[in-house]
mmCIF file of N, CA and C in Angstrom:
data_model
loop_
_atom_site.group_PDB
_atom_site.id
_atom_site.type_symbol
_atom_site.label_atom_id
_atom_site.label_comp_id
_atom_site.label_asym_id
_atom_site.label_seq_id
_atom_site.Cartn_x
_atom_site.Cartn_y
_atom_site.Cartn_z
ATOM 1 N N MET K 1 26.380 22.572 -8.695
ATOM 2 C CA MET K 1 25.996 21.586 -8.245
ATOM 3 C C MET K 1 25.741 20.147 -8.924
ATOM 4 N N ASP K 2 25.167 20.723 -10.232
ATOM 5 C CA ASP K 2 24.798 19.832 -11.181
ATOM 6 C C ASP K 2 26.132 18.817 -11.732
ATOM 7 N N SER K 3 26.854 20.076 -11.922
ATOM 8 C CA SER K 3 28.140 19.401 -12.690
ATOM 9 C C SER K 3 29.088 18.756 -11.462
ATOM 10 N N VAL K 4 28.907 18.774 -10.475
ATOM 11 C CA VAL K 4 29.568 17.930 -9.156
ATOM 12 C C VAL K 4 29.139 16.653 -9.220
ATOM 13 N N LYS K 5 27.791 16.736 -9.204
ATOM 14 C CA LYS K 5 26.887 15.188 -9.266
ATOM 15 C C LYS K 5 27.510 14.304 -10.736
ATOM 16 N N PHE K 6 27.029 15.119 -11.577
ATOM 17 C CA PHE K 6 27.679 14.449 -13.086
ATOM 18 C C PHE K 6 28.905 14.157 -12.569
ATOM 19 N N PHE K 7 29.789 14.684 -12.501
ATOM 20 C CA PHE K 7 31.574 14.228 -12.326
ATOM 21 C C PHE K 7 31.725 13.259 -11.249
ATOM 22 N N SER K 8 30.735 12.993 -10.265
ATOM 23 C CA SER K 8 31.007 11.882 -9.120
ATOM 24 C C SER K 8 30.363 10.833 -9.840
ATOM 25 N N ILE K 9 29.273 11.127 -10.620
ATOM 26 C CA ILE K 9 28.827 9.956 -11.125
ATOM 27 C C ILE K 9 29.538 9.126 -12.612
ATOM 28 N N LYS K 10 30.098 10.099 -13.204
ATOM 29 C CA LYS K 10 31.113 10.024 -13.955
ATOM 30 C C LYS K 10 32.458 8.894 -13.483
ATOM 31 N N CYS K 11 33.109 9.477 -12.469
ATOM 32 C CA CYS K 11 34.110 9.003 -11.746
ATOM 33 C C CYS K 11 33.536 7.412 -10.945
ATOM 34 N N LEU K 12 32.224 7.628 -10.417
ATOM 35 C CA LEU K 12 31.868 6.230 -9.828
ATOM 36 C C LEU K 12 31.946 5.239 -10.932
ATOM 37 N N LYS K 13 31.172 5.705 -12.288
ATOM 38 C CA LYS K 13 30.884 5.007 -13.721
ATOM 39 C C LYS K 13 32.563 3.767 -13.841
ATOM 40 N N SER K 14 33.293 5.063 -14.225
ATOM 41 C CA SER K 14 34.697 4.824 -14.573
ATOM 42 C C SER K 14 35.219 3.646 -13.575
ATOM 43 N N TYR K 15 35.402 4.174 -12.277
ATOM 44 C CA TYR K 15 35.473 3.282 -11.202
ATOM 45 C C TYR K 15 35.157 1.772 -11.349
ATOM 46 N N LYS K 16 33.629 1.571 -11.297
ATOM 47 C CA LYS K 16 33.338 0.273 -11.712
ATOM 48 C C LYS K 16 33.740 -0.692 -12.655
ATOM 49 N N ASN K 17 33.841 0.130 -14.139
ATOM 50 C CA ASN K 17 34.392 -0.047 -15.049
ATOM 51 C C ASN K 17 36.110 -0.565 -14.748
ATOM 52 N N GLU K 18 36.751 0.137 -14.191
ATOM 53 C CA GLU K 18 38.013 -0.706 -13.757
ATOM 54 C C GLU K 18 37.907 -1.559 -13.255
ATOM 55 N N GLN K 19 37.296 -1.717 -11.932
ATOM 56 C CA GLN K 19 36.887 -2.904 -10.912
ATOM 57 C C GLN K 19 36.815 -4.243 -12.080
ATOM 58 N N GLU K 20 36.075 -4.266 -12.965
ATOM 59 C CA GLU K 20 35.452 -4.873 -14.091
ATOM 60 C C GLU K 20 36.770 -5.348 -14.876
ATOM 61 N N HIS K 21 37.487 -4.712 -15.259
ATOM 62 C CA HIS K 21 38.186 -4.705 -16.247
ATOM 63 C C HIS K 21 39.244 -5.728 -15.341
ATOM 64 N N LYS K 22 39.671 -5.262 -14.189
ATOM 65 C CA LYS K 22 40.958 -5.981 -13.470
ATOM 66 C C LYS K 22 40.029 -7.199 -13.156
ATOM 67 N N LYS K 23 39.053 -7.691 -12.948
ATOM 68 C CA LYS K 23 38.285 -9.098 -12.564
ATOM 69 C C LYS K 23 38.758 -9.843 -13.898
ATOM 70 N N ASN K 24 38.091 -9.119 -14.890
ATOM 71 C CA ASN K 24 38.189 -9.716 -16.074
ATOM 72 C C ASN K 24 39.838 -10.222 -16.854
ATOM 73 N N PHE K 25 40.659 -9.338 -16.331
ATOM 74 C CA PHE K 25 42.148 -9.154 -16.459
ATOM 75 C C PHE K 25 42.532 -11.214 -15.668
ATOM 76 N N LEU K 26 42.136 -10.498 -14.117
ATOM 77 C CA LEU K 26 42.726 -11.751 -13.468
ATOM 78 C C LEU K 26 42.404 -13.055 -14.235
ATOM 79 N N LEU K 27 40.707 -13.263 -14.397
ATOM 80 C CA LEU K 27 40.086 -14.390 -14.950
ATOM 81 C C LEU K 27 40.675 -14.869 -16.289
ATOM 82 N N VAL K 28 41.246 -14.002 -16.967
ATOM 83 C CA VAL K 28 42.120 -14.583 -18.469
ATOM 84 C C VAL K 28 43.454 -14.926 -18.175
ATOM 85 N N GLN K 29 44.104 -14.218 -17.288
ATOM 86 C CA GLN K 29 45.385 -14.590 -16.670
ATOM 87 C C GLN K 29 45.099 -16.154 -16.145
ATOM 88 N N ALA K 30 44.318 -16.238 -15.268
ATOM 89 C CA ALA K 30 44.199 -17.467 -14.565
ATOM 90 C C ALA K 30 44.040 -18.392 -15.751
ATOM 91 N N GLY K 31 42.951 -18.403 -16.542
ATOM 92 C CA GLY K 31 42.602 -19.458 -17.521
ATOM 93 C C GLY K 31 44.081 -19.777 -18.195
ATOM 94 N N LEU K 32 44.597 -18.666 -18.639
ATOM 95 C CA LEU K 32 45.883 -18.688 -19.484
ATOM 96 C C LEU K 32 46.671 -19.760 -18.808
ATOM 97 N N LYS K 33 47.067 -19.365 -17.593
ATOM 98 C CA LYS K 33 47.929 -20.400 -16.799
ATOM 99 C C LYS K 33 47.652 -21.648 -16.685
ATOM 100 N N ALA K 34 46.066 -21.557 -16.396
ATOM 101 C CA ALA K 34 45.809 -23.028 -16.633
ATOM 102 C C ALA K 34 45.795 -23.924 -17.965
ATOM 103 N N TRP K 35 45.742 -23.103 -18.809
ATOM 104 C CA TRP K 35 45.782 -23.655 -20.298
ATOM 105 C C TRP K 35 47.548 -24.111 -20.286
ATOM 106 N N TYR K 36 48.299 -23.167 -19.953
ATOM 107 C CA TYR K 36 49.774 -23.356 -20.177
ATOM 108 C C TYR K 36 49.866 -24.586 -19.279
ATOM 109 N N PHE K 37 49.890 -24.834 -18.293
ATOM 110 C CA PHE K 37 50.084 -25.906 -17.525
ATOM 111 C C PHE K 37 49.543 -27.243 -17.792
ATOM 112 N N ARG K 38 48.173 -27.383 -18.488
ATOM 113 C CA ARG K 38 47.784 -28.554 -19.651
ATOM 114 C C ARG K 38 48.611 -28.873 -20.427
ATOM 115 N N ASN K 39 48.882 -27.870 -21.309
ATOM 116 C CA ASN K 39 49.804 -28.038 -22.614
ATOM 117 C C ASN K 39 51.498 -28.237 -22.333
ATOM 118 N N CYS K 40 51.872 -27.538 -21.558
ATOM 119 C CA CYS K 40 53.332 -27.625 -21.414
ATOM 120 C C CYS K 40 53.894 -28.292 -20.282
ATOM 121 N N HIS K 41 53.330 -28.735 -19.430
ATOM 122 C CA HIS K 41 53.666 -29.742 -18.290
ATOM 123 C C HIS K 41 53.126 -31.171 -18.301
#
């Protein structure tokens, strides 16, 4: 039981981290696009 609990907590944490990474990635992408349009157009 403990190992299952530990595993699910681990999964939840990695899932949360993945969501954070996705959010950060999208923010960075949006920032790069804005910078590109300001400087190249």
